[in-house]
Amino acid sequence: MATRRPRSHCPAQHRSQPTSPAQNLPGQQEAEAAAIALGLPAARGEHVKPFTPEKAKEIIMSLQQPAIFCNMVFDWPARHWNAKYLSEVLHGKRIRFRMGMKSTSTVPQFETTCSYVEATLEEFLTWNCDQSNISGPFRDYDHSKFWAYADYKYFVSLFEDKTDIFQDVKWSDFGFPGRNGQESTLWIGSFGAHTPCHLDSYGCNLVFQVQGRKRWHLFPPEDTPFLYPTRIPYEESSVFSKINVVNPDLKRFPQFQKAQRHMVTLSPGQVLFVPRHWWHYVESIDPVTVSINSWIELEEDHLARVEEAITRMLVCALKTAENPQNTRAWLNPTEVEETSHEVNCCYLNAAVSAFFDRCRTSKVVEIQALRTDGDHMKKEFNVSDHVEVGQTGSQNLTTGIGKPEARSHFGPDLVPVAQRSEEPPSQRGGMFESDGKDFDDKDGEHFGKLHCAKTQQIMSNSENAVEEEIVSNTTTVPSQTFISTDDLLDCLVNPQVTRIVAQLLIQRRNL
């Protein structure tokens, strides 16, 4: 199954010489003080990473709000992977670029509406210099009107004949032994390049900014009803929003005004942690940006794969029946091809079997289902062992015990991404959208105000949002007699609905 989200050694003459740690890392004394506070060895004059791999993983696995890791990648060889350097490493290799319009439309630029160009990085850099009368693959795209994005480039395909380069990325520093470029994805874009707002179905995300800056707009899972989720265009691992979050149509999507926007500008040398099921819209705000990311698998992914299999089956069945000859109108380009009903049935069975296989290696499966008609339906079933199906606010799923927050670790080397109440200006500078005041309290009290509501509040807010959306849609939108296939799918494969269906399937299989 095609999915883009879970999921060296270069010639010496091409590699930039690393600068000293002191040149790369401002606030060295503060970093050393933080290291000492954490019980790490830090000799005077010698920079030490603020978190050990074990501590970094503990933070990642407990933190439920996006945050920036600082001073963790200064010794990574990939720190010097700017676009010029990569053009030399990948000399002559043609890469697919997504071409989008620099526009102010309220409609998201989904990948199905973009054009695509096969070009080398050298050709991209030449075009990006805004040279007139340019020839080659970009000749039909005016640099002043278009942006280009080489997105979702998996290392294993991009560097298939240069596998030693995988070692230039060291996710092991974040507590994942052996994880490197082999489990990573590369992104290279021009000013304005962006991904439409979406959430990733699987895992959590670590993003290392190498060159240029990217602005991230993030929304918590409990805001899902306010973001009007859709599975068209369809991609196995992504739930898209119908809203252009940087230029929303509030008349059509009034509930979006209630969404809790968190913002940060990610700068080179920083690593952003995006927790599971956080919505995000990402835009390049410098002439050239280079990023590397890795999606970290989570225990909750076992159930998520059942939900995704249900979604695939329904979307493929209805959309291919509607128009068998025009799959590209609804199938995201990252999906290789639409799959038959028979294949989708096999995929669903495999996902359910894998879920139970995982259960047999643990102890107890406990699922608290969505509240229906105002009541909670708690479903528990034993499968000889235990698997914890995690918590997501938008889907009201809890394990009974919330993950502890890593509040005490916030400081100069771990910065929470703050909520912004105002609409973002078109250009906002600065290293972070939040300042030190957002995380000064040593007891973590201020951060507690920024953090998402507690589980019960999240569940209540999410359910109320669905009810309000229904009321809003029936009172403000003129009645329509025509219901499209996409309208039906928006209901059938809503994340909350597929969660209930997945639970019912698992219950029936376990009887």
PDB file of C-alpha atoms in Angstrom, residues 145-431:
ATOM      1  CA  LYS A 145       3.599  33.670  -9.852  1.00  0.00           C
ATOM      2  CA  PHE A 146       4.558  30.092  -8.925  1.00  0.00           C
ATOM      3  CA  TRP A 147       6.284  28.216  -6.144  1.00  0.00           C
ATOM      4  CA  ALA A 148       8.019  24.833  -6.429  1.00  0.00           C
ATOM      5  CA  TYR A 149       8.178  22.062  -3.851  1.00  0.00           C
ATOM      6  CA  ALA A 150      10.150  18.823  -3.938  1.00  0.00           C
ATOM      7  CA  ASP A 151       8.169  17.259  -1.095  1.00  0.00           C
ATOM      8  CA  TYR A 152       7.980  13.811   0.467  1.00  0.00           C
ATOM      9  CA  LYS A 153      11.279  12.615  -1.017  1.00  0.00           C
ATOM     10  CA  TYR A 154      12.163   9.427   0.802  1.00  0.00           C
ATOM     11  CA  PHE A 155      15.879   8.969   1.333  1.00  0.00           C
ATOM     12  CA  VAL A 156      15.721   5.337   0.262  1.00  0.00           C
ATOM     13  CA  SER A 157      14.583   6.424  -3.208  1.00  0.00           C
ATOM     14  CA  LEU A 158      16.471   9.688  -3.463  1.00  0.00           C
ATOM     15  CA  PHE A 159      19.847   8.324  -2.368  1.00  0.00           C
ATOM     16  CA  GLU A 160      19.407   4.740  -3.543  1.00  0.00           C
ATOM     17  CA  ASP A 161      22.990   4.583  -4.822  1.00  0.00           C
ATOM     18  CA  LYS A 162      24.469   6.648  -1.947  1.00  0.00           C
ATOM     19  CA  THR A 163      23.195   4.819   1.118  1.00  0.00           C
ATOM     20  CA  ASP A 164      26.172   5.839   3.248  1.00  0.00           C
ATOM     21  CA  ILE A 165      24.604   9.295   3.418  1.00  0.00           C
ATOM     22  CA  PHE A 166      21.890   7.885   5.679  1.00  0.00           C
ATOM     23  CA  GLN A 167      24.332   8.191   8.584  1.00  0.00           C
ATOM     24  CA  ASP A 168      24.347  11.987   8.263  1.00  0.00           C
ATOM     25  CA  VAL A 169      20.998  12.024  10.068  1.00  0.00           C
ATOM     26  CA  LYS A 170      21.024  10.776  13.660  1.00  0.00           C
ATOM     27  CA  TRP A 171      17.547  10.379  15.086  1.00  0.00           C
ATOM     28  CA  SER A 172      19.206   8.084  17.616  1.00  0.00           C
ATOM     29  CA  ASP A 173      20.007  11.292  19.544  1.00  0.00           C
ATOM     30  CA  PHE A 174      16.271  11.496  20.274  1.00  0.00           C
ATOM     31  CA  GLY A 175      16.125   8.020  21.748  1.00  0.00           C
ATOM     32  CA  PHE A 176      15.487   5.865  18.688  1.00  0.00           C
ATOM     33  CA  PRO A 177      18.570   3.634  18.313  1.00  0.00           C
ATOM     34  CA  GLY A 178      19.598   2.881  14.745  1.00  0.00           C
ATOM     35  CA  ARG A 179      17.154   5.389  13.276  1.00  0.00           C
ATOM     36  CA  ASN A 180      18.772   7.574  10.623  1.00  0.00           C
ATOM     37  CA  GLY A 181      18.192   8.809   7.089  1.00  0.00           C
ATOM     38  CA  GLN A 182      16.843   5.447   5.993  1.00  0.00           C
ATOM     39  CA  GLU A 183      13.617   6.321   7.861  1.00  0.00           C
ATOM     40  CA  SER A 184      13.615   9.950   6.768  1.00  0.00           C
ATOM     41  CA  THR A 185      12.074  12.221   4.163  1.00  0.00           C
ATOM     42  CA  LEU A 186      13.545  15.304   2.452  1.00  0.00           C
ATOM     43  CA  TRP A 187      11.693  18.531   1.566  1.00  0.00           C
ATOM     44  CA  ILE A 188      13.067  21.325  -0.651  1.00  0.00           C
ATOM     45  CA  GLY A 189      10.933  24.318  -1.527  1.00  0.00           C
ATOM     46  CA  SER A 190      10.884  27.887  -2.791  1.00  0.00           C
ATOM     47  CA  PHE A 191       9.205  30.863  -1.124  1.00  0.00           C
ATOM     48  CA  GLY A 192       5.478  30.229  -0.748  1.00  0.00           C
ATOM     49  CA  ALA A 193       5.695  26.440  -1.106  1.00  0.00           C
ATOM     50  CA  HIS A 194       3.352  24.806   1.355  1.00  0.00           C
ATOM     51  CA  THR A 195       1.354  21.757   2.354  1.00  0.00           C
ATOM     52  CA  PRO A 196      -2.401  22.162   2.850  1.00  0.00           C
ATOM     53  CA  CYS A 197      -3.687  21.748   6.394  1.00  0.00           C
ATOM     54  CA  HIS A 198      -3.945  18.094   7.374  1.00  0.00           C
ATOM     55  CA  LEU A 199      -3.315  15.607  10.141  1.00  0.00           C
ATOM     56  CA  ASP A 200      -1.221  12.466   9.815  1.00  0.00           C
ATOM     57  CA  SER A 201      -3.043   9.246  10.607  1.00  0.00           C
ATOM     58  CA  TYR A 202       0.036   7.470  11.902  1.00  0.00           C
ATOM     59  CA  GLY A 203       2.704   8.259  14.452  1.00  0.00           C
ATOM     60  CA  CYS A 204       4.175  11.512  15.659  1.00  0.00           C
ATOM     61  CA  ASN A 205       6.595  13.700  13.729  1.00  0.00           C
ATOM     62  CA  LEU A 206      10.127  15.051  14.207  1.00  0.00           C
ATOM     63  CA  VAL A 207      11.148  17.785  11.761  1.00  0.00           C
ATOM     64  CA  PHE A 208      14.713  19.067  11.422  1.00  0.00           C
ATOM     65  CA  GLN A 209      15.047  22.449   9.708  1.00  0.00           C
ATOM     66  CA  VAL A 210      18.263  22.622   7.676  1.00  0.00           C
ATOM     67  CA  GLN A 211      18.036  25.727   5.472  1.00  0.00           C
ATOM     68  CA  GLY A 212      15.671  28.700   5.473  1.00  0.00           C
ATOM     69  CA  ARG A 213      12.640  29.088   7.680  1.00  0.00           C
ATOM     70  CA  LYS A 214       9.208  27.519   7.668  1.00  0.00           C
ATOM     71  CA  ARG A 215       6.131  28.808   9.428  1.00  0.00           C
ATOM     72  CA  TRP A 216       3.982  26.160  11.080  1.00  0.00           C
ATOM     73  CA  HIS A 217       0.299  26.637  11.857  1.00  0.00           C
ATOM     74  CA  LEU A 218      -0.825  23.865  14.226  1.00  0.00           C
ATOM     75  CA  PHE A 219      -4.198  22.931  15.717  1.00  0.00           C
ATOM     76  CA  PRO A 220      -4.865  20.348  18.467  1.00  0.00           C
ATOM     77  CA  PRO A 221      -6.766  17.105  17.818  1.00  0.00           C
ATOM     78  CA  GLU A 222      -9.858  18.291  19.668  1.00  0.00           C
ATOM     79  CA  ASP A 223     -10.277  21.028  17.037  1.00  0.00           C
ATOM     80  CA  THR A 224     -11.003  18.447  14.329  1.00  0.00           C
ATOM     81  CA  PRO A 225     -14.706  19.406  13.976  1.00  0.00           C
ATOM     82  CA  PHE A 226     -13.693  23.060  13.548  1.00  0.00           C
ATOM     83  CA  LEU A 227     -11.353  22.158  10.659  1.00  0.00           C
ATOM     84  CA  TYR A 228     -14.004  20.427   8.522  1.00  0.00           C
ATOM     85  CA  PRO A 229     -12.109  17.192   7.803  1.00  0.00           C
ATOM     86  CA  THR A 230     -12.321  15.513   4.403  1.00  0.00           C
ATOM     87  CA  ARG A 231     -10.788  12.418   2.786  1.00  0.00           C
ATOM     88  CA  ILE A 232     -10.983  13.872  -0.722  1.00  0.00           C
ATOM     89  CA  PRO A 233      -8.341  14.027  -2.095  1.00  0.00           C
ATOM     90  CA  TYR A 234      -7.753  10.537  -0.753  1.00  0.00           C
ATOM     91  CA  GLU A 235      -4.438   9.459   0.695  1.00  0.00           C
ATOM     92  CA  GLU A 236      -4.124   6.567   3.099  1.00  0.00           C
ATOM     93  CA  SER A 237      -2.252   8.461   5.770  1.00  0.00           C
ATOM     94  CA  SER A 238      -3.728  11.965   5.676  1.00  0.00           C
ATOM     95  CA  VAL A 239      -6.939  13.655   6.737  1.00  0.00           C
ATOM     96  CA  PHE A 240      -7.188  17.025   4.979  1.00  0.00           C
ATOM     97  CA  SER A 241      -9.025  20.168   6.050  1.00  0.00           C
ATOM     98  CA  LYS A 242     -11.381  21.894   3.630  1.00  0.00           C
ATOM     99  CA  ILE A 243     -10.097  25.230   4.901  1.00  0.00           C
ATOM    100  CA  ASN A 244      -7.225  27.387   3.702  1.00  0.00           C
ATOM    101  CA  VAL A 245      -6.160  28.225   7.245  1.00  0.00           C
ATOM    102  CA  VAL A 246      -4.103  31.273   6.215  1.00  0.00           C
ATOM    103  CA  ASN A 247      -7.050  32.761   4.311  1.00  0.00           C
ATOM    104  CA  PRO A 248     -10.197  31.075   5.628  1.00  0.00           C
ATOM    105  CA  ASP A 249     -13.679  31.461   4.214  1.00  0.00           C
ATOM    106  CA  LEU A 250     -15.480  32.067   7.520  1.00  0.00           C
ATOM    107  CA  LYS A 251     -18.880  32.367   5.887  1.00  0.00           C
ATOM    108  CA  ARG A 252     -18.605  28.836   4.568  1.00  0.00           C
ATOM    109  CA  PHE A 253     -16.692  27.468   7.571  1.00  0.00           C
ATOM    110  CA  PRO A 254     -17.837  29.517  10.588  1.00  0.00           C
ATOM    111  CA  GLN A 255     -16.744  26.973  13.202  1.00  0.00           C
ATOM    112  CA  PHE A 256     -13.106  27.544  12.254  1.00  0.00           C
ATOM    113  CA  GLN A 257     -13.174  30.711  14.366  1.00  0.00           C
ATOM    114  CA  LYS A 258     -13.148  28.458  17.429  1.00  0.00           C
ATOM    115  CA  ALA A 259      -9.953  26.633  16.438  1.00  0.00           C
ATOM    116  CA  GLN A 260      -6.888  27.068  18.675  1.00  0.00           C
ATOM    117  CA  ARG A 261      -4.107  28.104  16.324  1.00  0.00           C
ATOM    118  CA  HIS A 262      -0.560  27.486  17.549  1.00  0.00           C
ATOM    119  CA  MET A 263       2.247  29.062  15.524  1.00  0.00           C
ATOM    120  CA  VAL A 264       5.999  28.873  15.293  1.00  0.00           C
ATOM    121  CA  THR A 265       8.655  29.844  12.762  1.00  0.00           C
ATOM    122  CA  LEU A 266      11.123  26.971  12.551  1.00  0.00           C
ATOM    123  CA  SER A 267      14.709  28.099  11.946  1.00  0.00           C
ATOM    124  CA  PRO A 268      17.805  26.167  10.835  1.00  0.00           C
ATOM    125  CA  GLY A 269      19.247  23.909  13.515  1.00  0.00           C
ATOM    126  CA  GLN A 270      15.937  23.442  15.312  1.00  0.00           C
ATOM    127  CA  VAL A 271      13.818  20.288  15.543  1.00  0.00           C
ATOM    128  CA  LEU A 272      10.043  20.519  15.845  1.00  0.00           C
ATOM    129  CA  PHE A 273       8.084  17.803  17.600  1.00  0.00           C
ATOM    130  CA  VAL A 274       4.514  17.392  16.289  1.00  0.00           C
ATOM    131  CA  PRO A 275       2.410  15.127  18.526  1.00  0.00           C
ATOM    132  CA  ARG A 276       0.012  12.542  17.183  1.00  0.00           C
ATOM    133  CA  HIS A 277      -3.000  13.861  15.259  1.00  0.00           C
ATOM    134  CA  TRP A 278      -2.087  17.541  15.512  1.00  0.00           C
ATOM    135  CA  TRP A 279      -3.263  19.394  12.394  1.00  0.00           C
ATOM    136  CA  HIS A 280      -0.601  21.392  10.574  1.00  0.00           C
ATOM    137  CA  TYR A 281      -0.193  23.767   7.656  1.00  0.00           C
ATOM    138  CA  VAL A 282       3.455  24.410   6.708  1.00  0.00           C
ATOM    139  CA  GLU A 283       4.735  27.231   4.495  1.00  0.00           C
ATOM    140  CA  SER A 284       8.209  28.246   3.325  1.00  0.00           C
ATOM    141  CA  ILE A 285       8.948  31.891   4.131  1.00  0.00           C
ATOM    142  CA  ASP A 286      12.498  32.115   2.749  1.00  0.00           C
ATOM    143  CA  PRO A 287      13.731  31.840  -0.879  1.00  0.00           C
ATOM    144  CA  VAL A 288      14.937  28.262  -0.358  1.00  0.00           C
ATOM    145  CA  THR A 289      14.033  25.872   2.442  1.00  0.00           C
ATOM    146  CA  VAL A 290      15.364  22.406   3.224  1.00  0.00           C
ATOM    147  CA  SER A 291      13.849  20.144   5.897  1.00  0.00           C
ATOM    148  CA  ILE A 292      14.276  16.542   7.001  1.00  0.00           C
ATOM    149  CA  ASN A 293      11.631  14.652   8.931  1.00  0.00           C
ATOM    150  CA  SER A 294      10.841  11.234  10.324  1.00  0.00           C
ATOM    151  CA  TRP A 295       7.481   9.841  11.432  1.00  0.00           C
ATOM    152  CA  ILE A 296       7.839   7.895  14.664  1.00  0.00           C
ATOM    153  CA  GLU A 297       5.644   4.807  14.976  1.00  0.00           C
ATOM    154  CA  LEU A 298       3.315   4.623  17.977  1.00  0.00           C
ATOM    155  CA  GLU A 299       1.322   1.864  19.633  1.00  0.00           C
ATOM    156  CA  GLU A 300      -1.880   3.616  18.589  1.00  0.00           C
ATOM    157  CA  ASP A 301      -1.026   3.033  14.927  1.00  0.00           C
ATOM    158  CA  HIS A 302      -2.315  -0.553  15.105  1.00  0.00           C
ATOM    159  CA  LEU A 303      -5.897   0.626  15.528  1.00  0.00           C
ATOM    160  CA  ALA A 304      -5.349   3.542  13.147  1.00  0.00           C
ATOM    161  CA  ARG A 305      -4.476   1.105  10.359  1.00  0.00           C
ATOM    162  CA  VAL A 306      -7.840  -0.590  10.773  1.00  0.00           C
ATOM    163  CA  GLU A 307      -9.544   2.806  10.512  1.00  0.00           C
ATOM    164  CA  GLU A 308      -7.519   3.661   7.418  1.00  0.00           C
ATOM    165  CA  ALA A 309      -8.413   0.338   5.787  1.00  0.00           C
ATOM    166  CA  ILE A 310     -12.108   1.068   6.329  1.00  0.00           C
ATOM    167  CA  THR A 311     -11.654   4.508   4.815  1.00  0.00           C
ATOM    168  CA  ARG A 312      -9.787   3.167   1.780  1.00  0.00           C
ATOM    169  CA  MET A 313     -12.470   0.599   1.071  1.00  0.00           C
ATOM    170  CA  LEU A 314     -15.323   3.113   1.221  1.00  0.00           C
ATOM    171  CA  VAL A 315     -13.585   5.870  -0.727  1.00  0.00           C
ATOM    172  CA  CYS A 316     -12.363   3.575  -3.511  1.00  0.00           C
ATOM    173  CA  ALA A 317     -15.710   1.809  -3.827  1.00  0.00           C
ATOM    174  CA  LEU A 318     -17.789   4.973  -4.090  1.00  0.00           C
ATOM    175  CA  LYS A 319     -15.420   7.132  -6.128  1.00  0.00           C
ATOM    176  CA  THR A 320     -14.532   4.491  -8.704  1.00  0.00           C
ATOM    177  CA  ALA A 321     -18.228   3.654  -9.115  1.00  0.00           C
ATOM    178  CA  GLU A 322     -18.959   7.339  -9.639  1.00  0.00           C
ATOM    179  CA  ASN A 323     -16.337   7.919 -12.334  1.00  0.00           C
ATOM    180  CA  PRO A 324     -14.034   4.984 -13.159  1.00  0.00           C
ATOM    181  CA  GLN A 325     -12.122   6.980 -15.778  1.00  0.00           C
ATOM    182  CA  ASN A 326     -11.120   9.942 -13.619  1.00  0.00           C
ATOM    183  CA  THR A 327      -9.347   8.666 -10.536  1.00  0.00           C
ATOM    184  CA  ARG A 328      -6.837  11.523 -10.547  1.00  0.00           C
ATOM    185  CA  ALA A 329      -9.612  13.940  -9.626  1.00  0.00           C
ATOM    186  CA  TRP A 330      -9.849  12.374  -6.170  1.00  0.00           C
ATOM    187  CA  LEU A 331      -6.774  10.166  -5.686  1.00  0.00           C
ATOM    188  CA  ASN A 332      -3.784  12.038  -4.298  1.00  0.00           C
ATOM    189  CA  PRO A 333      -0.661  11.814  -6.511  1.00  0.00           C
ATOM    190  CA  THR A 334       1.213  10.178  -3.624  1.00  0.00           C
ATOM    191  CA  GLU A 335      -1.026   7.116  -4.021  1.00  0.00           C
ATOM    192  CA  VAL A 336       0.303   4.946  -6.827  1.00  0.00           C
ATOM    193  CA  GLU A 337      -3.097   3.740  -8.011  1.00  0.00           C
ATOM    194  CA  GLU A 338      -6.618   3.022  -6.880  1.00  0.00           C
ATOM    195  CA  THR A 339      -7.025  -0.484  -5.505  1.00  0.00           C
ATOM    196  CA  SER A 340      -9.790  -2.976  -6.239  1.00  0.00           C
ATOM    197  CA  HIS A 341     -12.473  -3.917  -3.743  1.00  0.00           C
ATOM    198  CA  GLU A 342     -10.922  -7.368  -3.428  1.00  0.00           C
ATOM    199  CA  VAL A 343      -7.523  -5.932  -2.565  1.00  0.00           C
ATOM    200  CA  ASN A 344      -9.078  -3.511  -0.104  1.00  0.00           C
ATOM    201  CA  CYS A 345     -10.905  -6.371   1.631  1.00  0.00           C
ATOM    202  CA  CYS A 346      -7.596  -8.188   2.021  1.00  0.00           C
ATOM    203  CA  TYR A 347      -6.016  -5.027   3.352  1.00  0.00           C
ATOM    204  CA  LEU A 348      -8.775  -4.574   5.956  1.00  0.00           C
ATOM    205  CA  ASN A 349      -8.483  -8.182   7.109  1.00  0.00           C
ATOM    206  CA  ALA A 350      -4.727  -7.861   7.353  1.00  0.00           C
ATOM    207  CA  ALA A 351      -5.053  -4.695   9.454  1.00  0.00           C
ATOM    208  CA  VAL A 352      -7.495  -6.323  11.875  1.00  0.00           C
ATOM    209  CA  SER A 353      -5.317  -9.449  12.129  1.00  0.00           C
ATOM    210  CA  ALA A 354      -2.261  -7.329  12.809  1.00  0.00           C
ATOM    211  CA  PHE A 355      -4.155  -5.533  15.573  1.00  0.00           C
ATOM    212  CA  PHE A 356      -4.942  -8.832  17.305  1.00  0.00           C
ATOM    213  CA  ASP A 357      -1.434 -10.137  16.746  1.00  0.00           C
ATOM    214  CA  ARG A 358      -0.201  -7.103  18.627  1.00  0.00           C
ATOM    215  CA  CYS A 359      -2.757  -7.722  21.374  1.00  0.00           C
ATOM    216  CA  ARG A 360      -1.395 -11.209  21.912  1.00  0.00           C
ATOM    217  CA  THR A 361       1.997  -9.772  22.794  1.00  0.00           C
ATOM    218  CA  SER A 362       0.540  -7.449  25.456  1.00  0.00           C
ATOM    219  CA  LYS A 363      -2.110  -7.786  28.157  1.00  0.00           C
ATOM    220  CA  VAL A 364      -5.484  -5.985  27.980  1.00  0.00           C
ATOM    221  CA  VAL A 365      -7.173  -3.906  25.308  1.00  0.00           C
ATOM    222  CA  GLU A 366      -9.353  -1.199  26.780  1.00  0.00           C
ATOM    223  CA  ILE A 367     -11.215   1.170  24.464  1.00  0.00           C
ATOM    224  CA  GLN A 368     -13.509   3.924  25.596  1.00  0.00           C
ATOM    225  CA  ALA A 369     -15.744   4.627  22.614  1.00  0.00           C
ATOM    226  CA  LEU A 370     -17.215   7.913  21.494  1.00  0.00           C
ATOM    227  CA  ARG A 371     -20.166   9.288  23.360  1.00  0.00           C
ATOM    228  CA  THR A 372     -23.351   8.667  21.411  1.00  0.00           C
ATOM    229  CA  ASP A 373     -26.568  10.555  22.216  1.00  0.00           C
ATOM    230  CA  GLY A 374     -24.899  12.060  25.256  1.00  0.00           C
ATOM    231  CA  ASP A 375     -23.820   8.781  26.861  1.00  0.00           C
ATOM    232  CA  HIS A 376     -20.422   7.102  27.052  1.00  0.00           C
ATOM    233  CA  MET A 377     -20.203   3.550  25.825  1.00  0.00           C
ATOM    234  CA  LYS A 378     -17.210   1.883  27.379  1.00  0.00           C
ATOM    235  CA  LYS A 379     -16.082  -1.235  25.591  1.00  0.00           C
ATOM    236  CA  GLU A 380     -13.535  -3.522  27.159  1.00  0.00           C
ATOM    237  CA  PHE A 381     -12.329  -6.819  25.879  1.00  0.00           C
ATOM    238  CA  ASN A 382      -9.444  -9.064  26.785  1.00  0.00           C
ATOM    239  CA  VAL A 383      -7.265 -10.566  24.122  1.00  0.00           C
ATOM    240  CA  SER A 384      -4.970 -12.502  26.454  1.00  0.00           C
ATOM    241  CA  ASP A 385      -2.554  -9.594  26.615  1.00  0.00           C
ATOM    242  CA  HIS A 386      -2.468  -5.787  26.825  1.00  0.00           C
ATOM    243  CA  VAL A 387      -2.239  -3.081  24.226  1.00  0.00           C
ATOM    244  CA  GLU A 388      -2.866   0.546  25.072  1.00  0.00           C
ATOM    245  CA  VAL A 389      -4.886   2.321  22.444  1.00  0.00           C
ATOM    246  CA  GLY A 390      -3.849   5.908  22.844  1.00  0.00           C
ATOM    247  CA  GLN A 391      -5.606   9.171  23.452  1.00  0.00           C
ATOM    248  CA  THR A 392      -6.778  11.599  20.814  1.00  0.00           C
ATOM    249  CA  GLY A 393      -9.002  14.438  21.821  1.00  0.00           C
ATOM    250  CA  SER A 394     -10.864  14.804  18.550  1.00  0.00           C
ATOM    251  CA  GLN A 395     -11.917  11.187  18.638  1.00  0.00           C
ATOM    252  CA  ASN A 396     -12.614  11.050  22.373  1.00  0.00           C
ATOM    253  CA  LEU A 397     -10.529   7.930  22.858  1.00  0.00           C
ATOM    254  CA  THR A 398      -8.867   7.478  26.217  1.00  0.00           C
ATOM    255  CA  THR A 399      -6.951   4.799  28.019  1.00  0.00           C
ATOM    256  CA  GLY A 400      -8.126   5.910  31.415  1.00  0.00           C
ATOM    257  CA  ILE A 401      -4.694   7.273  32.266  1.00  0.00           C
ATOM    258  CA  GLY A 402      -3.463  10.384  30.528  1.00  0.00           C
ATOM    259  CA  LYS A 403       0.155  10.755  29.534  1.00  0.00           C
ATOM    260  CA  PRO A 404       2.148  12.828  32.033  1.00  0.00           C
ATOM    261  CA  GLU A 405       3.330  16.168  30.719  1.00  0.00           C
ATOM    262  CA  ALA A 406       7.032  16.983  30.526  1.00  0.00           C
ATOM    263  CA  ARG A 407       6.547  20.487  31.901  1.00  0.00           C
ATOM    264  CA  SER A 408       9.650  20.513  34.053  1.00  0.00           C
ATOM    265  CA  HIS A 409      11.835  20.138  30.961  1.00  0.00           C
ATOM    266  CA  PHE A 410      10.796  23.371  29.270  1.00  0.00           C
ATOM    267  CA  GLY A 411      13.470  26.033  29.089  1.00  0.00           C
ATOM    268  CA  PRO A 412      15.999  27.408  26.606  1.00  0.00           C
ATOM    269  CA  ASP A 413      16.430  24.036  24.883  1.00  0.00           C
ATOM    270  CA  LEU A 414      12.810  22.876  24.771  1.00  0.00           C
ATOM    271  CA  VAL A 415      10.308  25.578  23.812  1.00  0.00           C
ATOM    272  CA  PRO A 416       6.532  24.944  23.719  1.00  0.00           C
ATOM    273  CA  VAL A 417       4.695  26.201  20.648  1.00  0.00           C
ATOM    274  CA  ALA A 418       2.247  28.775  21.993  1.00  0.00           C
ATOM    275  CA  GLN A 419      -1.344  29.332  21.012  1.00  0.00           C
ATOM    276  CA  ARG A 420      -2.052  32.509  19.055  1.00  0.00           C
ATOM    277  CA  SER A 421      -5.411  34.172  19.381  1.00  0.00           C
ATOM    278  CA  GLU A 422      -4.956  36.694  16.580  1.00  0.00           C
ATOM    279  CA  GLU A 423      -4.893  35.996  12.871  1.00  0.00           C
ATOM    280  CA  PRO A 424      -1.343  35.594  11.547  1.00  0.00           C
ATOM    281  CA  PRO A 425       0.108  38.454   9.492  1.00  0.00           C
ATOM    282  CA  SER A 426       1.423  37.543   6.051  1.00  0.00           C
ATOM    283  CA  GLN A 427       5.016  37.918   7.189  1.00  0.00           C
ATOM    284  CA  ARG A 428       6.130  37.521  10.785  1.00  0.00           C
ATOM    285  CA  GLY A 429       9.803  37.391  11.630  1.00  0.00           C
ATOM    286  CA  GLY A 430      11.660  36.196  14.658  1.00  0.00           C
ATOM    287  CA  MET A 431      13.024  32.930  15.865  1.00  0.00           C
TER     288      MET A 431
END
